[in-house]
CSV table of C-alpha atoms in Angstrom, one decimal:
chain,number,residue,atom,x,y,z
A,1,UNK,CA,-12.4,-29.1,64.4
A,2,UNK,CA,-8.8,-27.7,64.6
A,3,UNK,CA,-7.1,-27.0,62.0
A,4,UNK,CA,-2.8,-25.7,61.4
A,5,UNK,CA,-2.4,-24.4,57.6
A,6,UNK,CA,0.9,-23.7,55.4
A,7,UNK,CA,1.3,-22.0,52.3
A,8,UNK,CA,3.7,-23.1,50.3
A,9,UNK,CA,4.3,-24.7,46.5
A,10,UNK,CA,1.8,-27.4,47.5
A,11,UNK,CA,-0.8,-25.6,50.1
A,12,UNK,CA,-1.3,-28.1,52.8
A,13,UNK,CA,-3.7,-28.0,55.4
A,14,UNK,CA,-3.8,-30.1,58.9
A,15,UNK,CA,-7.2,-30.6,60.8
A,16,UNK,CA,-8.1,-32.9,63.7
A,17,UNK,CA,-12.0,-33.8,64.7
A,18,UNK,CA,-14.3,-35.3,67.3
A,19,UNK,CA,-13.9,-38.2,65.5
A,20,UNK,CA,-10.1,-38.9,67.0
A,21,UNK,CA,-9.1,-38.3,63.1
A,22,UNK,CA,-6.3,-36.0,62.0
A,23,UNK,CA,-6.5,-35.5,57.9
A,24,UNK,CA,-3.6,-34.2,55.9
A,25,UNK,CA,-5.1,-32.2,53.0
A,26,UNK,CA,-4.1,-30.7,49.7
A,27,UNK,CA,-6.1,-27.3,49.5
A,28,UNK,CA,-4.9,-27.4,45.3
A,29,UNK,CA,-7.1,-30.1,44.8
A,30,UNK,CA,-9.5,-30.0,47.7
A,31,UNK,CA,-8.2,-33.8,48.2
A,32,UNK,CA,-7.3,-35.7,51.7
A,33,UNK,CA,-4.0,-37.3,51.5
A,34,UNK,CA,-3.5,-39.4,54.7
A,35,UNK,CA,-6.3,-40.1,57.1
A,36,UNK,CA,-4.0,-40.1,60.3
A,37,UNK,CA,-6.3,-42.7,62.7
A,38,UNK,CA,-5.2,-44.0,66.5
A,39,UNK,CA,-7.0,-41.8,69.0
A,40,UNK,CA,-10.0,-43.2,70.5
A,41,UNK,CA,-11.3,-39.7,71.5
A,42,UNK,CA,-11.8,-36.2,70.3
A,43,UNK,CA,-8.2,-34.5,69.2
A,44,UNK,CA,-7.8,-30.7,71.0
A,45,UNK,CA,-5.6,-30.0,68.5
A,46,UNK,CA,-2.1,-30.0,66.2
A,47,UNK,CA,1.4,-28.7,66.7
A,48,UNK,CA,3.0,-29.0,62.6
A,49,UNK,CA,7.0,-29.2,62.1
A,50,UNK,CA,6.3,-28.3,58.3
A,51,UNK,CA,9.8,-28.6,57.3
A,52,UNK,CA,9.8,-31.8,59.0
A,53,UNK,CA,7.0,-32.9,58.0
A,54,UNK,CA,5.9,-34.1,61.1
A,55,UNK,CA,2.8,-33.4,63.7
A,56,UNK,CA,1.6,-34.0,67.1
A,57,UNK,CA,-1.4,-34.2,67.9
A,58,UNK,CA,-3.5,-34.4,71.8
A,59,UNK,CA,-6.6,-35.7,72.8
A,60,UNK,CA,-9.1,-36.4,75.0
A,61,UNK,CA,-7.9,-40.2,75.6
A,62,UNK,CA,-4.9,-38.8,77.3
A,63,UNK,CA,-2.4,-39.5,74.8
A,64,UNK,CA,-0.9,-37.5,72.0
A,65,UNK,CA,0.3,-38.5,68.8
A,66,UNK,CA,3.6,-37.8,66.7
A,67,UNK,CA,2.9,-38.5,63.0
A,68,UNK,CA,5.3,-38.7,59.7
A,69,UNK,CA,3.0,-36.5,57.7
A,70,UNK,CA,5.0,-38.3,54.3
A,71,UNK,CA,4.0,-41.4,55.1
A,72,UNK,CA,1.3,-41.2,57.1
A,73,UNK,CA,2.6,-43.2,60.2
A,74,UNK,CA,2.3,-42.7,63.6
A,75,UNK,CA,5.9,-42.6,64.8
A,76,UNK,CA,5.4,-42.6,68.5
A,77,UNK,CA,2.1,-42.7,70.9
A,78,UNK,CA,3.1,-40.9,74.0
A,79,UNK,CA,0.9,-42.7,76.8
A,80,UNK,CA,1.1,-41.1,80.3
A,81,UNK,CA,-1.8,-38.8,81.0
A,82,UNK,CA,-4.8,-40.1,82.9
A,83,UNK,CA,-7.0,-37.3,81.7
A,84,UNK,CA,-7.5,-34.9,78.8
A,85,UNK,CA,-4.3,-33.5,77.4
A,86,UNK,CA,-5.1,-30.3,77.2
A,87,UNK,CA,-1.9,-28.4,76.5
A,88,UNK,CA,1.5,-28.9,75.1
A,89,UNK,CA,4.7,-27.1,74.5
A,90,UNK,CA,7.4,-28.2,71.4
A,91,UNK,CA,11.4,-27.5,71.2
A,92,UNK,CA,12.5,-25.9,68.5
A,93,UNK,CA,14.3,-28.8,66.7
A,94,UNK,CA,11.2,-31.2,68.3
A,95,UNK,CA,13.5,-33.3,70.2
A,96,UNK,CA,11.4,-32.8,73.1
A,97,UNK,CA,8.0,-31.5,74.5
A,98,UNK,CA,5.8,-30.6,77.6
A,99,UNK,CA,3.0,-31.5,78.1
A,100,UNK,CA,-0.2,-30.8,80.8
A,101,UNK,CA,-3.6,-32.5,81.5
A,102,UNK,CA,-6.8,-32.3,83.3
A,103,UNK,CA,-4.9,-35.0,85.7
A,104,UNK,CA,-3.0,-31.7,87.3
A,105,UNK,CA,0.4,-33.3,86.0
A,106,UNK,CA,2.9,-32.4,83.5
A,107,UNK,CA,4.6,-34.9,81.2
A,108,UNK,CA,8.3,-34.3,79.7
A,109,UNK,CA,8.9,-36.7,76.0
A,110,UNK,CA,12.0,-37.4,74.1
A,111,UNK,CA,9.9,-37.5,71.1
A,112,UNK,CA,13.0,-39.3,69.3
A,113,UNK,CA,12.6,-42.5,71.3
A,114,UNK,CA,9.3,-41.4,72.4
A,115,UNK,CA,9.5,-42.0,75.9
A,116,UNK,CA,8.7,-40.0,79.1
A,117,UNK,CA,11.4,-38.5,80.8
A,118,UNK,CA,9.6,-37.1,83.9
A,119,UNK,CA,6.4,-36.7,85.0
A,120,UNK,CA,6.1,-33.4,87.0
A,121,UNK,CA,3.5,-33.7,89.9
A,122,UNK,CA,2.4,-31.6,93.0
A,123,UNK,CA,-0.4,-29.2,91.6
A,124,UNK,CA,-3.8,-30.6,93.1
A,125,UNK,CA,-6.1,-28.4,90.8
A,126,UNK,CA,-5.8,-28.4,86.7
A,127,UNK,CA,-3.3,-26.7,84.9
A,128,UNK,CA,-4.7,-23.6,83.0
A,129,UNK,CA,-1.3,-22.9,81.2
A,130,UNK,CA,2.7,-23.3,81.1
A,131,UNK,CA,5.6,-21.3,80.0
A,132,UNK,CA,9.0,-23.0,79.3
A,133,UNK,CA,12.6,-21.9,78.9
A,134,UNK,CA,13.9,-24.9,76.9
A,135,UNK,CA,17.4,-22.8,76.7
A,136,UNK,CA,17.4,-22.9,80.1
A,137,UNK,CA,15.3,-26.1,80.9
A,138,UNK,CA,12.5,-24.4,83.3
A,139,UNK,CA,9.2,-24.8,82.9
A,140,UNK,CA,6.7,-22.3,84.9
A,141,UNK,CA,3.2,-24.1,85.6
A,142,UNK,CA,-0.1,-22.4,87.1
A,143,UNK,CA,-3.5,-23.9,88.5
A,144,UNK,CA,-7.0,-22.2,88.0
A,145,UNK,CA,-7.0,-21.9,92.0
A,146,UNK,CA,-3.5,-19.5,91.5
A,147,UNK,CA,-1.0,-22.2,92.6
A,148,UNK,CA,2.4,-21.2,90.7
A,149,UNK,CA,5.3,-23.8,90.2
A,150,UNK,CA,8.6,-23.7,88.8
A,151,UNK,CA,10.1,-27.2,87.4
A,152,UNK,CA,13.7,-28.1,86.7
A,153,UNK,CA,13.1,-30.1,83.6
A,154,UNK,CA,16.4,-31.7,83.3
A,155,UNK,CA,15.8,-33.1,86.5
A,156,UNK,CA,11.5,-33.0,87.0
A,157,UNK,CA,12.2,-31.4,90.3
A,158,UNK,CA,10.1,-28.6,91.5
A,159,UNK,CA,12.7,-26.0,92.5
A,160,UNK,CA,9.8,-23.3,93.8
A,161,UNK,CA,6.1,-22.9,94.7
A,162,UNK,CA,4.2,-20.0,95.3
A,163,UNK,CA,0.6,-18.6,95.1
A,164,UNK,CA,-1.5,-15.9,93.8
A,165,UNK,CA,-4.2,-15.7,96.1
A,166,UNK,CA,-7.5,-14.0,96.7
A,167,UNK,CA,-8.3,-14.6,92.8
A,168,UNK,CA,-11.4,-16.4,91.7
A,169,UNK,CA,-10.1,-17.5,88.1
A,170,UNK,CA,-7.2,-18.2,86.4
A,171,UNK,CA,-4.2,-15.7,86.8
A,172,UNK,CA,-2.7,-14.1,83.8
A,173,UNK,CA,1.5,-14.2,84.5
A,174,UNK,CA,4.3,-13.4,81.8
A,175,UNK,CA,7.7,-14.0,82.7
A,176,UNK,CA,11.4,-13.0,82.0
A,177,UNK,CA,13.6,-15.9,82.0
A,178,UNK,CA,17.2,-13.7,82.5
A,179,UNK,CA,16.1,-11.5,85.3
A,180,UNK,CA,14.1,-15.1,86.8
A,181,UNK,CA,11.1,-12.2,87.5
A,182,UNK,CA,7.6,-13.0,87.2
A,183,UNK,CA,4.2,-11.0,86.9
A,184,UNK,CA,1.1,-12.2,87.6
A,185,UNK,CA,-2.5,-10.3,87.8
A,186,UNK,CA,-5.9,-12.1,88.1
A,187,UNK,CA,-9.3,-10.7,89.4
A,188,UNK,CA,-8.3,-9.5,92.8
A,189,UNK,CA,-7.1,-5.8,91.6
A,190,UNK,CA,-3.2,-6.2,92.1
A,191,UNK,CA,-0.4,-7.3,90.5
A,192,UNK,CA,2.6,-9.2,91.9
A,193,UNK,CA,6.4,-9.7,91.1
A,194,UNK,CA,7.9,-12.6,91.9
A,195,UNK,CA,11.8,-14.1,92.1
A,196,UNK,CA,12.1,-16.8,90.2
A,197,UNK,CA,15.2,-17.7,92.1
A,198,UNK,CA,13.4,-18.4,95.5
A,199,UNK,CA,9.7,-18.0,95.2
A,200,UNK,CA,9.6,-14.8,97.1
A,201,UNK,CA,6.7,-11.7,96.3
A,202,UNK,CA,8.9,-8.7,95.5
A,203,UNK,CA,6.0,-6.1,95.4
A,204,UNK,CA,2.2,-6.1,95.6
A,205,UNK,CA,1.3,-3.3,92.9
A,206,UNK,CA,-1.9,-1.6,94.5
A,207,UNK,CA,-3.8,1.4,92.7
A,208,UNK,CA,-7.5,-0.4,90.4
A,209,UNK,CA,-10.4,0.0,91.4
A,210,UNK,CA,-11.4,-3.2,89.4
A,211,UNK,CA,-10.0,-6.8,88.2
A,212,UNK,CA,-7.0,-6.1,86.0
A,213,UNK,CA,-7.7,-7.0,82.0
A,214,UNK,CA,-4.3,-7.2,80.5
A,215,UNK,CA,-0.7,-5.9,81.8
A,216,UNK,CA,2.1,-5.3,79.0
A,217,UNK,CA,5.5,-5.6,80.3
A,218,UNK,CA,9.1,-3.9,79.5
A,219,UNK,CA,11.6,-5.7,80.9
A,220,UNK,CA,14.5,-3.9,80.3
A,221,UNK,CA,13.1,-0.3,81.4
A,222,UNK,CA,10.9,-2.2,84.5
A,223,UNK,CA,7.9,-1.0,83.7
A,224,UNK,CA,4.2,-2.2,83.3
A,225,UNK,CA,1.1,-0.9,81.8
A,226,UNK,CA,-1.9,-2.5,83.4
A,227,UNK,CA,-5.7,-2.0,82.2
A,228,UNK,CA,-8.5,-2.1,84.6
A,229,UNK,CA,-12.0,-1.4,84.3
A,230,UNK,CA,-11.9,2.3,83.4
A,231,UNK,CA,-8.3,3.4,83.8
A,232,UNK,CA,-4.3,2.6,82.7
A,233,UNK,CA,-1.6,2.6,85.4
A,234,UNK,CA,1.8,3.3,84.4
A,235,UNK,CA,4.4,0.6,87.4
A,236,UNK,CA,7.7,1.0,88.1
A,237,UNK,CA,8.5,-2.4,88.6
A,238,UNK,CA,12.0,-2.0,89.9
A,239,UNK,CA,10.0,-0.9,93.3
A,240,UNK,CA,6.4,-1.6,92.8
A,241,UNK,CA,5.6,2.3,92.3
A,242,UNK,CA,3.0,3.5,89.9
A,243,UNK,CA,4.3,6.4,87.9
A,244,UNK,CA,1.4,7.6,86.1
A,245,UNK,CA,-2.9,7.2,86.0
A,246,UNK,CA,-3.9,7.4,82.6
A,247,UNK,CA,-8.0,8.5,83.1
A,248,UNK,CA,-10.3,9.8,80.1
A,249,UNK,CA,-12.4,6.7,79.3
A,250,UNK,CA,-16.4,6.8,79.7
A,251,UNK,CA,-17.1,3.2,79.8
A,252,UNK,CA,-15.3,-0.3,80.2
A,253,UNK,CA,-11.5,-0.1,78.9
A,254,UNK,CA,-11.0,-3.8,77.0
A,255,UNK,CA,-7.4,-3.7,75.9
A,256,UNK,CA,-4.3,-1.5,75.1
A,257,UNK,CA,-1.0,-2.1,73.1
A,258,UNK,CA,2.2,-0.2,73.9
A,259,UNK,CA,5.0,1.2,71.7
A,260,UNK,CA,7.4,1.1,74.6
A,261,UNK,CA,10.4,2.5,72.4
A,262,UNK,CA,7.8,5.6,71.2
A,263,UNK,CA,6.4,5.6,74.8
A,264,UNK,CA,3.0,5.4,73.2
A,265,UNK,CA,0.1,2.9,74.3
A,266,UNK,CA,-3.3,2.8,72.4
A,267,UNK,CA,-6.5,1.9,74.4
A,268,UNK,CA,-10.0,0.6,73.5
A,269,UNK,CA,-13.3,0.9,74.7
A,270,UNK,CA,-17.3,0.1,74.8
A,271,UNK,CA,-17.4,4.0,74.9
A,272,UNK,CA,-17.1,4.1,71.1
């Protein structure tokens, strides 16, 4: 079951089931007000324009779903994906969206007309995750084998492809869309920086011991916390430099958050 919630003068509540149902509920009456029905297959989930009262839903029959919430219509089924769609990014004023399936292909709607406008294809392993720039109309896919690619979504081109190798899961990779830099960090130890702009590995940011948990970015100062197994590392990212080993832990370290204007980061461990 997945399930998208508003509060509001009439508390709604959106789910989607195994069943290939979405339900539009009101939680002030405990009541179901539209049984949304047109997938043949489990539905992964909802994305909810509650101001439009509108929703799209994806699902294991490789489709998703845009709905009028009001009426209970489907507006548009967006057929395309020969697999699970398992991901899905929205615009802002949901004009258009991105989505990815277990078919290792990405699929760009006008969900006005609801029609394809590209279908984005070269990775040959499945798509663990995307990040998109719908300012600037760039998309930034990755595979679970560390295959990284850079689409031009006005045109469904891919403008770069590059790789974070020596991993054996997923990579983890944040991006800044005005610099065109990337970081990614996986389970090989390092962390790399990327240009956007031509594919090329800036720096190779050596210094764990152990697979690298988390990594919190500042942009604008370059600099990177990463968390590994039992210590913090403090990067310079402007040359790929660690500035500072932060040590002290007696067990596993799982996560930190950073205050980066009070210079301040807060880990937490199994040591208690």
């Amino acid at each position: 079951l997945v399930l998208t919630l508003v509060r509001c003068r009439r508390r709604l509540a959106l789910s989607g089931s195994e069943d290939g149902t979405v339900r539009l509920w009101d939680l002030e009456h405990g009541e179901t007000i539209h049984v949304l029905r047109g997938h043949s297959a489990a539905v992964f989930a909802v994305d909810t324009d509650w101001d439009r009262l509108q929703s799209l839903s994806r699902s294991e029959d490789g489709t998703l779903r845009l709905w009028d919430l009001a009426s209970g219509v489907c507006l548009h089924e967006l057929s395309g994906h020969q697999g699970d769609v398992v991901g899905v990014e929205v615009q802002d004023d949901w004009r258009l969206a991105l989505s990815w399936s277990v078919d290792c292909t990405l699929c760009l709607w006008d969900l006005v007309e609801g029609r394809t406008l590209h279908v984005l294809t070269g990775h040959t392993d499945e798509i663990c995750d995307v990040l998109v720039t719908w300012e600037k109309q760039l998309a930034l896919s990755w595979s679970f084998h560390g295959t990284v690619r850079l689409w031009d979504l006005r045109t469904g081109q891919s403008l770069q492809e590059f790789e974070h190798q020596g991993t054996t899961k997923a990579p983890e990779i944040t991006v800044d869309w005005s610099l065109r830099r990337a970081l990614s960090w996986a389970t090989d130890e390092v962390l790399r920086v990327w240009d956007l702009l031509n594919g090329q590995l800036l720096h190779v940011l050596h210094g764990h011991a152990g697979i690298t948990r988390r990594a919190e970015v500042d942009w604008e100062r370059q600099r990177v916390l990463s968390v590994s197994l039992n210590e913090l590392i403090l990067w310079n990212l402007a040359n790929g430099k660690p500035l500072h080993t932060f040590t002290g832990h007696a067990c596993t370290i799982w996560d930190a958050d950073v205050d980066w204007v009070g210079q301040r980061a807060l880990s937490r461990s199994c040591d208690g």
